[in-house]
GROMACS .gro file of C-alpha atoms in nm:
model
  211
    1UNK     CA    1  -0.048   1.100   0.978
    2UNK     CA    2   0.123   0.767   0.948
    3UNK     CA    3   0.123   0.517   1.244
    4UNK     CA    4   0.258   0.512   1.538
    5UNK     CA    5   0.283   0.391   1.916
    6UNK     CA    6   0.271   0.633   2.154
    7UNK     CA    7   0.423   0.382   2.455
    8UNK     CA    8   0.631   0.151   2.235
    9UNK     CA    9   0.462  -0.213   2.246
   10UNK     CA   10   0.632  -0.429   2.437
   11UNK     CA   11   0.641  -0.728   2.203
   12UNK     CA   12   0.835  -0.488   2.007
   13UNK     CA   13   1.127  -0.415   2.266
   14UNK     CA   14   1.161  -0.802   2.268
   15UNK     CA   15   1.178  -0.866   1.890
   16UNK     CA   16   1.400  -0.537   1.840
   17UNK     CA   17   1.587  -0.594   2.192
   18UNK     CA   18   1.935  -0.493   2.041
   19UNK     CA   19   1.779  -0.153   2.052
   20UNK     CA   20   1.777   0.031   2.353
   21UNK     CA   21   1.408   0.132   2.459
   22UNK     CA   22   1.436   0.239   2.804
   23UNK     CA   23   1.670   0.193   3.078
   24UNK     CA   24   1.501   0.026   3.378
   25UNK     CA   25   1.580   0.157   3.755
   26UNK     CA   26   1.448   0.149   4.058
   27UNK     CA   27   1.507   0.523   4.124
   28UNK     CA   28   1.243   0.689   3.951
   29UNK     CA   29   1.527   0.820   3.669
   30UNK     CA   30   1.339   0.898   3.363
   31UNK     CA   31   1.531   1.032   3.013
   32UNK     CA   32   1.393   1.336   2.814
   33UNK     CA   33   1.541   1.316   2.457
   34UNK     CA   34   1.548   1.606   2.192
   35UNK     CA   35   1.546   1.464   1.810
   36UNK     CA   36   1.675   1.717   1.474
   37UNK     CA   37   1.817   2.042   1.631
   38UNK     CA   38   1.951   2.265   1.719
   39UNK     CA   39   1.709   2.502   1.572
   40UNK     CA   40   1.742   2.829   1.674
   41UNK     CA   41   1.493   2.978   1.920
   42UNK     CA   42   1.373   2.662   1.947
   43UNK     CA   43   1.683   2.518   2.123
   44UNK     CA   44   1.707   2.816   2.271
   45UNK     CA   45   1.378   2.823   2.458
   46UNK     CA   46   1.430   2.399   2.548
   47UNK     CA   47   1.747   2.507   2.720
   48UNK     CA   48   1.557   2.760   2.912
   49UNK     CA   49   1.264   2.555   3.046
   50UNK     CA   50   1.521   2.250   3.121
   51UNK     CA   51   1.719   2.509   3.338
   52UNK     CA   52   1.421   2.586   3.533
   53UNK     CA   53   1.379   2.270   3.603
   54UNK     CA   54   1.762   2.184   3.650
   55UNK     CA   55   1.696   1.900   3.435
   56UNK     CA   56   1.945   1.737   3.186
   57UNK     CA   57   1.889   1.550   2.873
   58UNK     CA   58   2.028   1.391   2.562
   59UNK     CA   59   1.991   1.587   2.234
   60UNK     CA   60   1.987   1.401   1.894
   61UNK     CA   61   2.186   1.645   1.645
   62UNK     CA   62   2.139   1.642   1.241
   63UNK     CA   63   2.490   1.747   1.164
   64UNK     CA   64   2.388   2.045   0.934
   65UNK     CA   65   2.213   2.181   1.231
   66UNK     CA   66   2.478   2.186   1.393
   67UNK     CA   67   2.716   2.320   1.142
   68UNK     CA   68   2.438   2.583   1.118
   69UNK     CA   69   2.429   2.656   1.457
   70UNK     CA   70   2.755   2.614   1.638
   71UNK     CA   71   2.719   2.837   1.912
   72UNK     CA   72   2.366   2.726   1.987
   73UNK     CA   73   2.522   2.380   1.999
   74UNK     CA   74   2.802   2.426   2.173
   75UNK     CA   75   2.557   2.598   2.448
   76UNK     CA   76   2.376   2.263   2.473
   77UNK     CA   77   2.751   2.102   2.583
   78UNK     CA   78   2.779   2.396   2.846
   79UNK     CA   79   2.540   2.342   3.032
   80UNK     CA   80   2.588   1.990   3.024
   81UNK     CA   81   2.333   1.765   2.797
   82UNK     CA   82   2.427   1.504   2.631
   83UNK     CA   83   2.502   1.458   2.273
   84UNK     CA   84   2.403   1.188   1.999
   85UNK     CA   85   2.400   1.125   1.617
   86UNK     CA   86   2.073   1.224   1.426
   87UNK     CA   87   2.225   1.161   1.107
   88UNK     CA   88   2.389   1.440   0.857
   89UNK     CA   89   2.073   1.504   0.678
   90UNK     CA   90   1.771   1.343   0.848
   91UNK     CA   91   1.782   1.039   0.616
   92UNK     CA   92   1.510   0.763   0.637
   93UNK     CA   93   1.718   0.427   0.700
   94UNK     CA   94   1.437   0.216   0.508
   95UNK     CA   95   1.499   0.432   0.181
   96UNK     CA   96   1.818   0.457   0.166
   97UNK     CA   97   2.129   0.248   0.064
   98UNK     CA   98   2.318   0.095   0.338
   99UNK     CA   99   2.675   0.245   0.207
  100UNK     CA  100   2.498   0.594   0.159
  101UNK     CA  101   2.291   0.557   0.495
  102UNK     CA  102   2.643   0.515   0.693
  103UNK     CA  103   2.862   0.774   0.504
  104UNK     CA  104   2.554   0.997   0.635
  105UNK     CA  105   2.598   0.904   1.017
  106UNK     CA  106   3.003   0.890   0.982
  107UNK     CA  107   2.952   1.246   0.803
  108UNK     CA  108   2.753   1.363   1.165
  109UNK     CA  109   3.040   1.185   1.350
  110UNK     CA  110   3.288   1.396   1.192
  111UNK     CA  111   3.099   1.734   1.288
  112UNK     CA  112   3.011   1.606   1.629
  113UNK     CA  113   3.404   1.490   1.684
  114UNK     CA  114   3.520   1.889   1.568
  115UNK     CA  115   3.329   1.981   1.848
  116UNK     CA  116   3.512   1.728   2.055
  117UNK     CA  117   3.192   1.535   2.140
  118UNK     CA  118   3.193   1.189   2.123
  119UNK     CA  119   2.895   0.982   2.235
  120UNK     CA  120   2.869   0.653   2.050
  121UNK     CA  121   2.477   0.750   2.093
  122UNK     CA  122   2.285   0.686   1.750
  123UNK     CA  123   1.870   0.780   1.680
  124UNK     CA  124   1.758   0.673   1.346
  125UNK     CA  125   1.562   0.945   1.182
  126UNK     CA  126   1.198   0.843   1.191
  127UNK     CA  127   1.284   0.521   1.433
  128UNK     CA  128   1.340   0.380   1.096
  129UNK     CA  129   1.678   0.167   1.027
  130UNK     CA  130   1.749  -0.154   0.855
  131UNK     CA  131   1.868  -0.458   1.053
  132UNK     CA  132   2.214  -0.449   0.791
  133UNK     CA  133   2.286  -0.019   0.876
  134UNK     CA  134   2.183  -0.121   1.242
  135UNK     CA  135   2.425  -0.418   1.258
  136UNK     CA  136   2.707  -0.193   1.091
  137UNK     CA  137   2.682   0.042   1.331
  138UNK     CA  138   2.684  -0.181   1.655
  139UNK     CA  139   3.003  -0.323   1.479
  140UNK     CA  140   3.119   0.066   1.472
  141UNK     CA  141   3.011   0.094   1.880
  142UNK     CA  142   2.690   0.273   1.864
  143UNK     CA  143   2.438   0.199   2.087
  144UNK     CA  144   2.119   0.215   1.905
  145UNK     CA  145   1.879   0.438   2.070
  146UNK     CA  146   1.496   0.382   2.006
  147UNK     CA  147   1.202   0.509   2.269
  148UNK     CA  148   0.922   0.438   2.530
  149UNK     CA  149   0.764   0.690   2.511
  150UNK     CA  150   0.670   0.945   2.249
  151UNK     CA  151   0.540   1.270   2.259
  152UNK     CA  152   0.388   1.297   1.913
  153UNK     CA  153   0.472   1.684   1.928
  154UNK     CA  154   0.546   1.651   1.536
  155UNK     CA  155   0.190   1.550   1.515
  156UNK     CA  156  -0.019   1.871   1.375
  157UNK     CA  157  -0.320   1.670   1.419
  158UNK     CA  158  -0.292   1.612   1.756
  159UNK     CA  159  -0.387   1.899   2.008
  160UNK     CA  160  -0.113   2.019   2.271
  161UNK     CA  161  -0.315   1.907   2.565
  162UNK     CA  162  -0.276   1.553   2.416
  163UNK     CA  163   0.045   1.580   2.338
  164UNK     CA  164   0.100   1.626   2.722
  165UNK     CA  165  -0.088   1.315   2.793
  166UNK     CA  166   0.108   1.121   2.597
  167UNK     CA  167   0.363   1.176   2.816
  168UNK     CA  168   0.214   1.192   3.123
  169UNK     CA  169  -0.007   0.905   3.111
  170UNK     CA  170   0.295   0.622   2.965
  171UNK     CA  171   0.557   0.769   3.158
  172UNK     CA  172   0.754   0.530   3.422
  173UNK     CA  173   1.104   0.463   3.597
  174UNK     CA  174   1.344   0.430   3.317
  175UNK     CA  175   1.136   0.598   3.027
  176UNK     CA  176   1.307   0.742   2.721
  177UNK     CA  177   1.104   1.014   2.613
  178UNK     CA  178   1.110   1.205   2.266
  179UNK     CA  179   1.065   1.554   2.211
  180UNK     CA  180   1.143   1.725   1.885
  181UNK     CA  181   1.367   2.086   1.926
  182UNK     CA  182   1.215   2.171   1.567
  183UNK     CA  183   0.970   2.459   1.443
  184UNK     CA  184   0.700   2.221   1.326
  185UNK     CA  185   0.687   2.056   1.654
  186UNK     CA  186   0.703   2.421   1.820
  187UNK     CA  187   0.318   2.456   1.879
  188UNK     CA  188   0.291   2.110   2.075
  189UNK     CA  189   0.651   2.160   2.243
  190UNK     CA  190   0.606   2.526   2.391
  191UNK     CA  191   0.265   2.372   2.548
  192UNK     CA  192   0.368   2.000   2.644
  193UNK     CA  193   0.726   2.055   2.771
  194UNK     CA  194   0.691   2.280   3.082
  195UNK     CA  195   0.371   2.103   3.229
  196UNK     CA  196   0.539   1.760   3.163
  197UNK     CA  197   0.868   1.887   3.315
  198UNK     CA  198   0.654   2.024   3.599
  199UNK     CA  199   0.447   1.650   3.628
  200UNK     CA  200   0.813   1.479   3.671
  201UNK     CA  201   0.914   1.682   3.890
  202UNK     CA  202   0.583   1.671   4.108
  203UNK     CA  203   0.576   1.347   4.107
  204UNK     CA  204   0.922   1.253   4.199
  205UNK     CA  205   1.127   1.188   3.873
  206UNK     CA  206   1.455   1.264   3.826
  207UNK     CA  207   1.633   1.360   3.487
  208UNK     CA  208   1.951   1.137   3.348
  209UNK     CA  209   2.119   1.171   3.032
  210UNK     CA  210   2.233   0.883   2.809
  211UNK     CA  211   2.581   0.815   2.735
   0.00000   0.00000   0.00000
């Protein structure tokens, strides 16, 4: 498994700091995030276990998944989670062309704005952009959404108890948190996502989407 931080370094918020990490409060708000669906059954099941929780959050769509899966995505608008770019096809910003990298977002755009949804809200695929795609798109409006803290539930060398503690040990006021709606995070997710929505709530964290 390649690196990776679990609780983003902070010397890396300040030399990336046009990239949003987390969005400090004094009200205990924390933001769970969803990266590459919607998968079915997958999605399905997240929806469930945020319900129980009555807990929102901000879903980052590849736009075949959701061409795939339109009434599993329009489900995620109905009961009101927000929406952001994931890219068309997953692409990893580092290898790819800058011209071909943002026909691939625009290409997501387009699906997202069929199904009248909006959000200026961008994730790289992989956290991994270069500064010229990430400068086009702030041009375009996105906000540039990166993390605090991350799961690792795409990890299959990491147990599901840890994946837990990755959250629950780095969480704090203002967190963005990553989760992956995807069957090979599935094993980690199913175990990590109800006890973690269960710590927040416990311990006195609300859910906010971003926008």
């Amino acid at each position: 498994m390649s690196f990776y931080w679990v609780k983003t370094n902070s010397f890396i918020k300040r030399v990336f700091s046009k990239y949003c990490w987390d969005i400090p409060n004094n009200e205990k708000k924390i933001y769970l995030t969803f990266d590459d669906g919607p998968t079915p059954e997958i999605t399905d099941w997240v929806l469930s276990e945020l319900k129980k929780f009555d807990a929102k959050a901000t879903f980052f769509c590849i736009g075949k998944n959701i061409k795939a899966n339109l009434s599993l995505f329009e489900k995620l608008i109905t009961d009101g989670h927000s929406i952001g770019n994931h890219t068309m096809n997953h692409v990893n910003g580092w290898k790819s062309n800058n011209n071909d990298y943002i026909e691939n977002v625009k290409n997501c755009a387009a699906v997202l704005e069929e199904e009248k949804t909006c959000n200026l809200i961008f994730r790289p695929p992989y956290g991994k952009i270069k500064k010229a795609q990430s400068k086009i798109l702030r041009k375009l409006g996105y906000k540039i959404i990166m993390w605090d803290v991350l799961s690792a539930d795409f990890d299959q060398t990491i147990t599901p108890e840890k994946c837990l503690e990755n959250v629950t040990k780095n969480v704090k006021s203002g967190s963005v948190i990553v989760f992956h709606d995807s069957i090979k995070a599935s094993p980690n997710l199913k175990f990590a996502l109800p006890k973690t929505l269960h710590f927040l709530k416990e311990n006195g964290y609300t859910f906010d989407i971003i926008h």
